[in-house]
Coordinates of C-alpha atoms in Angstrom, one line a residue:
M1 CA 123.0 101.0 167.6
S2 CA 121.1 98.6 169.0
Y3 CA 121.0 97.5 172.4
L4 CA 120.6 94.7 175.2
I5 CA 118.4 95.5 177.8
W6 CA 119.4 93.0 180.9
F7 CA 116.8 92.1 183.2
S8 CA 117.3 90.5 187.0
S9 CA 115.2 87.6 187.9
H10 CA 112.2 88.2 190.1
N11 CA 109.3 85.4 190.8
K12 CA 106.4 88.0 191.7
Y13 CA 106.7 90.4 188.1
D14 CA 108.4 89.0 185.7
E15 CA 105.6 89.6 183.1
L16 CA 106.0 93.2 184.4
K17 CA 109.3 93.7 183.0
I18 CA 108.5 94.7 179.3
I19 CA 105.5 96.7 180.5
E20 CA 107.8 98.7 183.3
L21 CA 110.8 99.4 180.4
K22 CA 108.1 100.8 177.8
S23 CA 106.8 102.8 180.3
L24 CA 109.9 104.2 181.1
L25 CA 111.3 105.0 178.2
E26 CA 107.8 107.4 176.7
T27 CA 108.6 108.6 180.6
F28 CA 111.8 110.3 179.4
G29 CA 110.5 110.8 175.8
Y30 CA 111.3 108.1 173.7
Y31 CA 108.9 105.3 171.7
C32 CA 110.2 102.4 170.9
N33 CA 108.8 99.0 169.5
I34 CA 108.6 96.4 171.7
S35 CA 106.3 94.6 171.5
L36 CA 105.0 93.0 174.8
N37 CA 103.4 89.6 175.5
G38 CA 100.2 90.0 173.4
E39 CA 96.8 89.9 174.2
E40 CA 96.6 86.2 175.3
L41 CA 98.0 85.9 179.1
N42 CA 100.6 83.0 178.6
L43 CA 100.3 81.7 182.9
K44 CA 102.6 79.1 182.7
K45 CA 104.8 80.1 179.9
N46 CA 106.6 83.3 180.4
K47 CA 109.4 84.3 177.7
Y48 CA 110.9 86.3 180.2
A49 CA 111.0 84.8 183.3
G50 CA 114.2 84.9 185.4
E51 CA 117.4 86.8 184.4
T52 CA 116.8 87.6 181.0
Y53 CA 117.5 90.0 178.6
I54 CA 115.8 91.9 174.9
K55 CA 117.6 93.3 171.8
I56 CA 116.0 96.4 170.7
N57 CA 116.9 98.3 167.9
K58 CA 117.4 102.7 168.5
L59 CA 114.5 104.3 166.6
K60 CA 115.7 108.0 166.5
E61 CA 118.6 109.3 165.7
N62 CA 118.6 112.7 167.0
V63 CA 118.0 111.6 171.1
S64 CA 120.4 112.3 173.4
I65 CA 120.0 107.7 174.5
E66 CA 122.6 107.3 177.2
N67 CA 120.9 110.2 178.7
I68 CA 117.4 108.7 178.5
W69 CA 118.8 105.0 179.2
E70 CA 120.5 106.6 182.9
N71 CA 117.0 108.1 183.4
A72 CA 115.6 104.6 182.9
L73 CA 117.3 102.6 184.7
S74 CA 117.5 104.8 187.5
R75 CA 113.6 104.4 187.8
S76 CA 113.5 100.8 187.0
I77 CA 113.0 98.1 189.8
L78 CA 113.5 95.3 187.2
I79 CA 116.3 96.4 185.1
K80 CA 119.2 95.4 186.1
G81 CA 121.7 97.4 182.5
V82 CA 121.8 98.3 179.6
I83 CA 124.3 97.6 176.6
E84 CA 125.2 99.2 173.7
I85 CA 125.4 96.1 171.3
W86 CA 128.9 97.4 168.8
G87 CA 128.8 93.3 166.9
E88 CA 127.7 90.3 168.0
G89 CA 128.5 86.6 166.3
Y90 CA 127.7 82.8 167.1
T91 CA 131.5 82.6 167.8
Y92 CA 134.9 84.3 168.7
N93 CA 135.9 84.3 165.7
E94 CA 132.7 85.9 164.0
L95 CA 132.1 88.2 166.8
L96 CA 136.4 89.9 166.4
A97 CA 135.5 89.8 163.0
N98 CA 132.4 92.0 162.6
L99 CA 134.7 94.3 164.7
K100 CA 137.6 94.8 162.2
A101 CA 135.4 98.5 160.8
K102 CA 134.8 100.0 164.4
N103 CA 138.3 100.6 165.7
D104 CA 136.8 104.0 165.7
L105 CA 134.1 103.0 169.4
F106 CA 137.1 101.9 170.9
E107 CA 139.0 105.0 170.4
S108 CA 136.1 107.9 171.1
T109 CA 135.2 105.5 174.1
L110 CA 138.8 104.5 175.8
N111 CA 141.2 107.2 174.5
N112 CA 142.1 108.9 177.7
K113 CA 139.8 107.0 180.5
K114 CA 140.2 104.0 182.6
W115 CA 137.9 101.7 181.3
C116 CA 137.7 97.7 182.0
F117 CA 136.0 93.8 181.1
H118 CA 131.8 93.2 182.3
F119 CA 131.9 89.6 182.0
H120 CA 128.2 87.4 181.9
A121 CA 127.5 84.8 180.3
Y122 CA 123.2 83.6 180.5
G123 CA 122.8 79.7 181.2
K124 CA 125.9 78.6 182.4
I125 CA 128.6 79.1 184.6
I126 CA 132.5 80.2 183.6
N127 CA 135.0 80.0 185.3
Q128 CA 137.6 83.0 186.6
E129 CA 140.4 81.2 184.2
E130 CA 138.2 80.8 181.5
K131 CA 136.8 84.6 181.6
V132 CA 139.9 85.9 181.5
K133 CA 141.3 83.7 178.3
K134 CA 138.1 84.9 176.2
M135 CA 138.9 89.0 177.5
D136 CA 142.2 88.1 175.8
M137 CA 141.0 87.7 172.4
F138 CA 139.8 91.6 172.6
N139 CA 144.0 92.4 173.0
I140 CA 143.7 93.2 169.0
Y141 CA 142.2 96.1 170.0
V142 CA 142.3 97.6 173.5
E143 CA 145.8 96.7 174.1
K144 CA 146.8 100.8 173.4
Y145 CA 145.2 101.3 176.1
K146 CA 147.0 101.2 179.2
N147 CA 144.6 102.9 181.4
I148 CA 142.6 99.7 182.7
D149 CA 141.2 100.0 186.1
I150 CA 138.8 98.0 188.0
L151 CA 137.3 99.8 190.6
N152 CA 136.5 103.2 189.4
P153 CA 136.2 102.6 185.8
H154 CA 135.0 105.6 183.7
V155 CA 133.7 102.8 181.1
Q156 CA 132.7 99.1 180.4
L157 CA 133.1 97.2 177.8
A158 CA 130.8 93.6 178.0
I159 CA 130.9 90.5 176.8
F160 CA 127.7 88.6 176.9
E161 CA 127.5 85.0 176.4
E162 CA 124.0 83.2 175.7
Y163 CA 124.2 79.9 176.7
D164 CA 121.6 77.4 175.7
K165 CA 118.9 76.8 178.6
E166 CA 117.8 73.2 177.4
S167 CA 121.3 71.9 175.9
K168 CA 123.6 73.9 178.2
G169 CA 127.0 74.3 177.7
I170 CA 126.2 75.4 173.9
L171 CA 127.1 78.7 173.0
N172 CA 124.1 80.4 170.7
K173 CA 125.3 84.3 170.7
I174 CA 128.2 86.3 171.5
Y175 CA 127.3 90.1 172.2
F176 CA 130.2 93.1 173.1
G177 CA 129.6 97.0 173.6
K178 CA 129.7 99.3 175.8
C179 CA 128.0 99.1 178.8
I180 CA 125.4 102.4 178.9
A181 CA 124.3 101.7 182.3
L182 CA 125.0 99.2 184.9
R183 CA 122.7 99.0 188.2
K184 CA 125.4 97.1 190.1
F185 CA 128.4 99.0 192.1
N186 CA 126.5 102.1 190.7
P187 CA 125.9 105.2 193.0
S188 CA 125.1 107.7 190.2
L189 CA 121.8 105.4 189.0
I190 CA 120.1 105.8 192.9
Y191 CA 117.5 107.2 192.2
N192 CA 116.2 110.8 194.3
K193 CA 118.9 109.5 196.8
D194 CA 119.9 113.6 197.8
N195 CA 116.1 114.5 198.1
N196 CA 114.9 112.7 201.7
K197 CA 117.3 114.0 204.0
H198 CA 115.8 114.5 207.7
A199 CA 116.0 118.1 207.9
C200 CA 116.3 118.3 211.8
S201 CA 116.1 121.8 213.9
S202 CA 115.8 119.9 217.0
N203 CA 119.1 118.0 219.3
K204 CA 119.8 115.2 216.8
K205 CA 120.6 113.1 220.1
E206 CA 116.6 113.3 220.6
C207 CA 115.6 113.0 217.1
D208 CA 114.2 109.5 216.1
N209 CA 114.9 110.1 212.9
C210 CA 118.5 111.4 212.3
N211 CA 119.0 108.2 214.9
N212 CA 117.5 105.7 212.4
D213 CA 119.2 107.8 209.4
V214 CA 122.1 107.3 210.9
N215 CA 122.1 103.3 211.4
E216 CA 120.0 103.1 207.3
K217 CA 123.5 104.9 206.4
K218 CA 126.3 102.4 208.8
K219 CA 123.7 99.5 206.9
V220 CA 124.2 101.3 203.4
E221 CA 127.7 101.5 203.7
N222 CA 128.4 97.5 204.6
N223 CA 126.0 96.6 201.7
N224 CA 127.2 98.3 198.4
R225 CA 124.7 95.9 196.4
K226 CA 121.3 97.5 198.6
T227 CA 119.2 99.2 195.9
W228 CA 117.6 101.8 196.4
W229 CA 114.1 101.1 197.0
A230 CA 114.7 99.2 199.9
H231 CA 114.9 102.2 201.3
Y232 CA 111.8 102.3 201.7
A233 CA 110.5 99.0 202.4
L234 CA 107.6 98.3 205.0
N235 CA 109.8 96.8 207.5
K236 CA 111.4 100.4 207.8
R237 CA 108.7 103.0 207.6
R238 CA 107.7 104.2 211.0
I239 CA 103.6 102.8 211.3
L240 CA 102.1 100.2 209.2
G241 CA 99.5 99.1 208.3
P242 CA 97.5 96.1 208.1
T243 CA 97.2 95.8 204.7
T244 CA 99.8 98.1 202.8
T245 CA 101.2 98.1 198.6
D246 CA 104.5 95.4 198.5
N247 CA 106.7 98.0 198.3
E248 CA 108.1 97.2 195.4
L249 CA 105.4 96.9 193.2
A250 CA 104.6 100.1 194.1
F251 CA 107.1 102.1 192.7
I252 CA 107.0 99.7 189.5
M253 CA 103.5 100.5 189.3
C254 CA 104.3 104.2 189.5
N255 CA 106.6 103.8 186.1
I256 CA 103.6 102.3 184.6
A257 CA 101.7 105.0 185.1
K258 CA 104.6 107.3 184.0
I259 CA 104.4 109.7 186.5
K260 CA 106.9 112.2 186.8
K261 CA 107.3 115.6 188.9
G262 CA 104.9 117.4 189.0
D263 CA 102.3 115.4 188.1
I264 CA 98.9 114.8 190.2
V265 CA 98.1 111.3 191.1
L266 CA 95.0 110.1 192.8
D267 CA 94.4 106.7 194.8
P268 CA 91.0 106.6 195.7
F269 CA 91.0 103.6 197.8
V270 CA 94.4 105.1 199.8
G271 CA 94.1 102.6 202.8
S272 CA 97.9 103.1 204.4
G273 CA 99.5 105.2 201.7
G274 CA 102.2 102.8 200.3
L275 CA 101.5 103.5 196.6
L276 CA 101.4 107.6 197.4
I277 CA 104.5 107.2 198.7
A278 CA 105.9 105.7 195.8
S279 CA 104.0 108.6 194.3
S280 CA 105.8 111.1 196.1
V281 CA 109.7 109.7 196.0
F282 CA 108.8 110.5 192.1
N283 CA 107.7 114.2 193.2
A284 CA 103.9 114.1 192.4
I285 CA 101.8 116.1 193.3
C286 CA 99.4 112.7 196.0
I287 CA 95.5 113.2 196.5
G288 CA 93.6 110.1 198.0
N289 CA 90.4 109.4 199.9
D290 CA 88.8 106.4 201.3
I291 CA 86.0 105.2 203.1
D292 CA 87.8 104.3 206.2
I293 CA 88.5 106.6 208.5
R294 CA 90.1 104.3 211.2
L295 CA 93.0 103.8 208.6
L296 CA 93.8 107.3 207.8
K297 CA 93.8 108.5 211.8
G298 CA 95.5 105.1 213.3
Y299 CA 92.8 104.1 214.9
K300 CA 93.3 100.4 215.6
L301 CA 94.0 99.8 212.9
S302 CA 97.4 100.7 212.2
Y303 CA 100.7 100.5 214.4
L304 CA 104.1 101.6 215.2
N305 CA 107.1 99.8 214.0
P306 CA 108.9 97.9 217.0
R307 CA 111.6 98.0 214.7
M308 CA 112.4 101.6 215.1
K309 CA 112.7 104.3 217.9
H310 CA 109.8 106.5 218.3
K311 CA 109.3 109.6 219.9
S312 CA 105.4 110.2 219.1
N313 CA 102.7 107.9 219.2
K314 CA 101.2 109.1 216.5
K315 CA 99.9 106.8 214.1
T316 CA 98.5 108.6 210.7
I317 CA 99.5 107.9 207.5
F318 CA 101.3 110.7 207.0
E319 CA 104.0 110.1 209.9
N320 CA 105.6 107.8 206.9
F321 CA 105.5 111.4 204.5
K322 CA 107.1 113.2 207.5
Q323 CA 110.2 110.0 207.6
Y324 CA 111.2 110.7 204.4
N325 CA 110.8 114.6 203.8
L326 CA 108.7 113.3 201.7
N327 CA 105.6 116.2 200.7
S328 CA 102.8 114.8 202.4
P329 CA 99.7 114.4 200.4
E330 CA 95.7 116.0 200.5
I331 CA 93.3 113.0 201.7
L332 CA 90.1 112.5 202.1
V333 CA 87.2 111.1 203.6
S334 CA 85.0 110.0 201.0
D335 CA 83.1 106.7 199.0
N336 CA 83.7 105.5 195.4
S337 CA 80.5 104.9 195.1
N338 CA 79.1 108.1 195.6
P339 CA 82.5 110.6 193.5
V340 CA 82.9 113.5 195.9
W341 CA 84.9 114.4 193.0
N342 CA 83.2 117.4 190.9
F343 CA 83.2 115.9 186.7
F344 CA 81.9 118.7 185.3
H345 CA 85.2 120.4 185.6
K346 CA 88.6 120.3 182.8
P347 CA 90.3 116.7 183.5
W348 CA 92.7 117.0 186.3
V349 CA 94.5 113.8 187.3
D350 CA 97.7 112.6 185.5
A351 CA 97.6 109.3 186.9
I352 CA 95.6 106.9 189.5
V353 CA 97.3 104.9 190.9
T354 CA 95.3 102.4 193.3
D355 CA 95.2 99.0 194.6
P356 CA 91.5 98.5 195.7
P357 CA 90.7 96.1 198.8
Y358 CA 89.8 92.5 199.1
G359 CA 89.7 89.2 200.6
N360 CA 89.4 88.2 204.3
R361 CA 91.6 90.9 205.4
A362 CA 90.7 94.0 203.4
T363 CA 86.9 95.0 201.9
V364 CA 85.0 97.4 199.0
R365 CA 82.8 99.0 201.4
M366 CA 80.9 101.9 200.1
S367 CA 78.5 103.8 202.5
I368 CA 74.5 104.5 202.5
K369 CA 72.2 106.6 204.4
T370 CA 69.9 106.2 207.1
E371 CA 67.5 107.7 209.4
I372 CA 67.4 107.8 212.6
P373 CA 64.0 108.4 214.1
P374 CA 64.5 110.9 217.3
K375 CA 62.0 109.8 219.6
T376 CA 60.0 106.4 219.6
N377 CA 59.4 103.9 221.9
K378 CA 62.1 101.5 222.7
I379 CA 60.5 98.5 220.6
E380 CA 60.5 100.1 217.7
N381 CA 63.9 101.5 217.8
E382 CA 65.1 98.3 218.1
N383 CA 62.9 96.8 215.0
L384 CA 64.2 99.9 213.0
R385 CA 67.8 99.0 214.0
H386 CA 67.8 95.2 213.3
I387 CA 65.6 96.7 209.7
T388 CA 68.5 99.6 208.9
N389 CA 71.6 96.8 209.7
D390 CA 70.6 93.8 208.2
S391 CA 67.6 93.4 205.7
I392 CA 67.9 97.4 204.0
S393 CA 71.8 97.3 203.6
N394 CA 72.4 93.3 202.5
N395 CA 68.8 94.1 199.6
Y396 CA 70.1 97.1 199.0
V397 CA 73.9 95.2 197.6
D398 CA 72.4 92.0 196.7
A399 CA 70.5 94.5 194.1
L400 CA 73.4 96.7 193.1
Q401 CA 75.3 93.4 192.6
N402 CA 72.5 91.6 190.2
N403 CA 71.3 95.1 188.4
S404 CA 73.1 94.9 185.3
N405 CA 72.1 98.2 184.4
Y406 CA 74.4 99.6 187.1
I407 CA 76.6 102.1 185.8
G408 CA 79.3 102.5 188.2
N409 CA 77.9 105.8 189.9
S410 CA 75.6 104.0 192.4
E411 CA 73.0 107.7 192.9
A412 CA 70.5 105.3 194.8
T413 CA 72.6 105.9 197.4
D414 CA 70.7 108.8 197.5
N415 CA 67.5 107.5 198.6
I416 CA 68.3 104.5 201.0
I417 CA 66.4 106.3 203.9
V418 CA 64.5 104.6 207.0
S419 CA 61.8 106.5 208.7
N420 CA 59.4 106.4 211.1
S421 CA 56.5 106.2 210.0
V422 CA 54.2 106.6 212.7
A423 CA 54.6 110.3 214.0
E424 CA 55.7 112.9 210.9
P425 CA 58.0 116.0 212.8
S426 CA 57.0 119.5 211.1
N427 CA 58.8 121.7 209.1
N428 CA 60.7 123.3 211.7
D429 CA 62.0 119.9 213.4
K430 CA 63.4 118.8 210.5
M431 CA 65.1 121.8 209.8
S432 CA 66.8 121.3 213.8
K433 CA 67.7 118.3 213.9
V434 CA 68.7 116.8 210.2
K435 CA 71.9 116.4 211.2
S436 CA 71.0 114.2 214.1
L437 CA 69.0 111.8 212.7
I438 CA 71.1 111.1 209.2
N439 CA 74.0 108.7 210.6
T440 CA 76.4 107.5 208.2
K441 CA 77.6 103.8 207.7
T442 CA 78.6 101.2 205.6
V443 CA 78.1 98.0 203.6
T444 CA 80.8 95.6 202.0
Y445 CA 79.9 95.3 198.1
S446 CA 82.0 93.4 195.2
C447 CA 85.5 93.9 194.1
A448 CA 83.6 93.7 190.0
L449 CA 81.7 97.2 191.3
A450 CA 83.9 98.5 193.2
V451 CA 86.3 98.4 189.7
K452 CA 83.3 100.0 187.5
D453 CA 83.3 102.9 189.7
L454 CA 86.9 103.1 189.4
L455 CA 86.6 103.2 185.8
T456 CA 84.2 105.9 185.9
I457 CA 86.3 107.9 187.9
A458 CA 89.6 107.6 185.6
S459 CA 87.1 108.4 182.4
K460 CA 86.2 111.5 184.3
T461 CA 89.1 112.7 185.8
L462 CA 92.1 111.6 183.9
V463 CA 93.6 114.3 181.5
D464 CA 93.7 112.4 177.8
N465 CA 96.4 109.6 177.9
G466 CA 96.2 109.5 181.4
M467 CA 97.2 106.4 183.0
L468 CA 94.6 104.1 185.4
V469 CA 97.3 101.3 187.2
F470 CA 96.0 99.1 189.8
L471 CA 95.7 95.5 190.9
F472 CA 92.1 93.0 189.8
P473 CA 92.2 89.6 191.9
V474 CA 91.2 87.1 189.5
Q475 CA 90.1 82.9 190.1
F476 CA 92.0 81.2 186.8
E477 CA 89.2 79.3 185.7
T478 CA 86.9 82.7 185.2
M479 CA 89.3 84.5 184.2
Q480 CA 88.3 85.3 180.7
E481 CA 85.1 86.3 182.2
E482 CA 85.9 88.8 184.8
M483 CA 87.6 90.7 182.9
E484 CA 84.9 91.7 180.4
I485 CA 84.6 94.8 182.5
L486 CA 88.2 96.0 181.6
K487 CA 86.3 97.2 178.6
H488 CA 85.4 100.9 178.6
E489 CA 84.0 103.0 175.5
D490 CA 87.0 105.9 177.4
L491 CA 90.2 103.6 178.0
Y492 CA 92.5 101.7 176.1
L493 CA 93.9 98.7 178.0
I494 CA 97.4 98.4 177.9
S495 CA 98.7 95.9 179.8
Y496 CA 97.8 93.2 182.3
G497 CA 100.9 91.3 184.0
M498 CA 99.4 88.1 186.5
Q499 CA 101.3 87.9 189.7
E500 CA 100.0 83.9 191.4
F501 CA 99.2 83.8 194.5
T502 CA 97.8 79.9 193.7
D503 CA 97.0 77.6 191.8
Y504 CA 93.6 79.1 191.6
S505 CA 94.1 82.3 191.5
G506 CA 96.1 85.5 191.7
R507 CA 95.9 88.9 190.6
L508 CA 96.1 91.6 187.2
I509 CA 98.7 94.8 187.0
V510 CA 96.3 96.2 185.2
A511 CA 97.1 99.9 182.9
M512 CA 94.5 101.7 181.2
Q513 CA 95.3 104.9 178.8
R514 CA 92.4 107.2 178.7
K515 CA 91.6 107.6 175.2
P516 CA 91.8 111.4 174.1
R517 CA 88.9 113.1 173.9
I518 CA 87.3 114.6 171.1
Y519 CA 85.3 117.6 172.0

């Protein structure tokens, strides 16, 4: 049996439709021969742009395919529906003749069940009168099934017409079949709808979460077409940060990473926690780290959502997890250029999903160690501060960026210590003042080096076949050269989809997979 996959129109993430579909099917145990766009990225001609569909064949006969499609669609951001194809043809006469041998399908599907038609046309607007005429053509097969219910059907029979995009009005093909799953008006496809109810032991009238949930419920009741992920939209979160991953993109990245219940997910650039919220919605065990404690603690950078009522002024990223009744992640303050993870242990991370900072609003930073002398005269201290903050930091970062042999662990950072050469303290003084002498500061370094560090962490911590999904900014003119950094001996490059920002720049949504280890 063949299936028609109906995609929604999404200008930002059209190139992610196929990889999200393939990843979700594999997540639920169904492997199919869906081909991606190919190795060469076509920036201007994406054949999956706009509202479109693809046809795939069933490979396994012993799989409960309907449950797999329903599970996949319940999590997908870019799929609108799945149709089981019963017949197809270039004309209605050809299609009707093709359905003559399918009477048993009509009997087993429609007998004693409420049903209706679902009509859709690609490339042309069909008025209601013409739709009814075309539906009536199938009366020879369905007229004996009288239990028709347009509002609450058990089964929907799909009629899909494909018109030529260039020559409007020319009918290319017609598909007929059973709707396995359609997102429109289908509450059963709302993912995790009952798992994030707020548990409140206080007076509900005084509870901010309860008040916000009531307002949200009223909005949902007034809008039946509301998608489940809109509940987690950035403008509905209690705490907002300066740069948070787009809500839809976060869920798409988690789908590509094949995250499922019980998986351990790591975000090495956790920031305001947007990607970990999406992972937690999928019931993953979340761990993250970031070098900037201000984001994690909410110092100056984070702020309260002005559209919501707030009983507390706490601005930590954990407040958003509490808002949705999600398990709080474990967060560390650490530097990815000098990882805190013990690489000699057995690999333990199922997926890494992250968005390395870049651009003017957020930069990648690394820490260096500087030692400040306990007592020097004022002139010496000023000179030392000038050397530490400017010369050493900038020269060190420049050396890293120009060093082609740099691996990624940045072990040289341990040796960057600025000391007073005038007087050397005794051993006792060193022991008593070692903590006060070491002052850790951060400096910026390139996004390319941050990606190298990320690939190193992924190769060491990911389990076999574990997924790494991250965002990688590129300039179109130098994109092929920049993508050379994605070649790693321990990782497969699975896919990369482009999201354009300007005519000359954009970012890749990169998916990589850990190669199985040979022991």
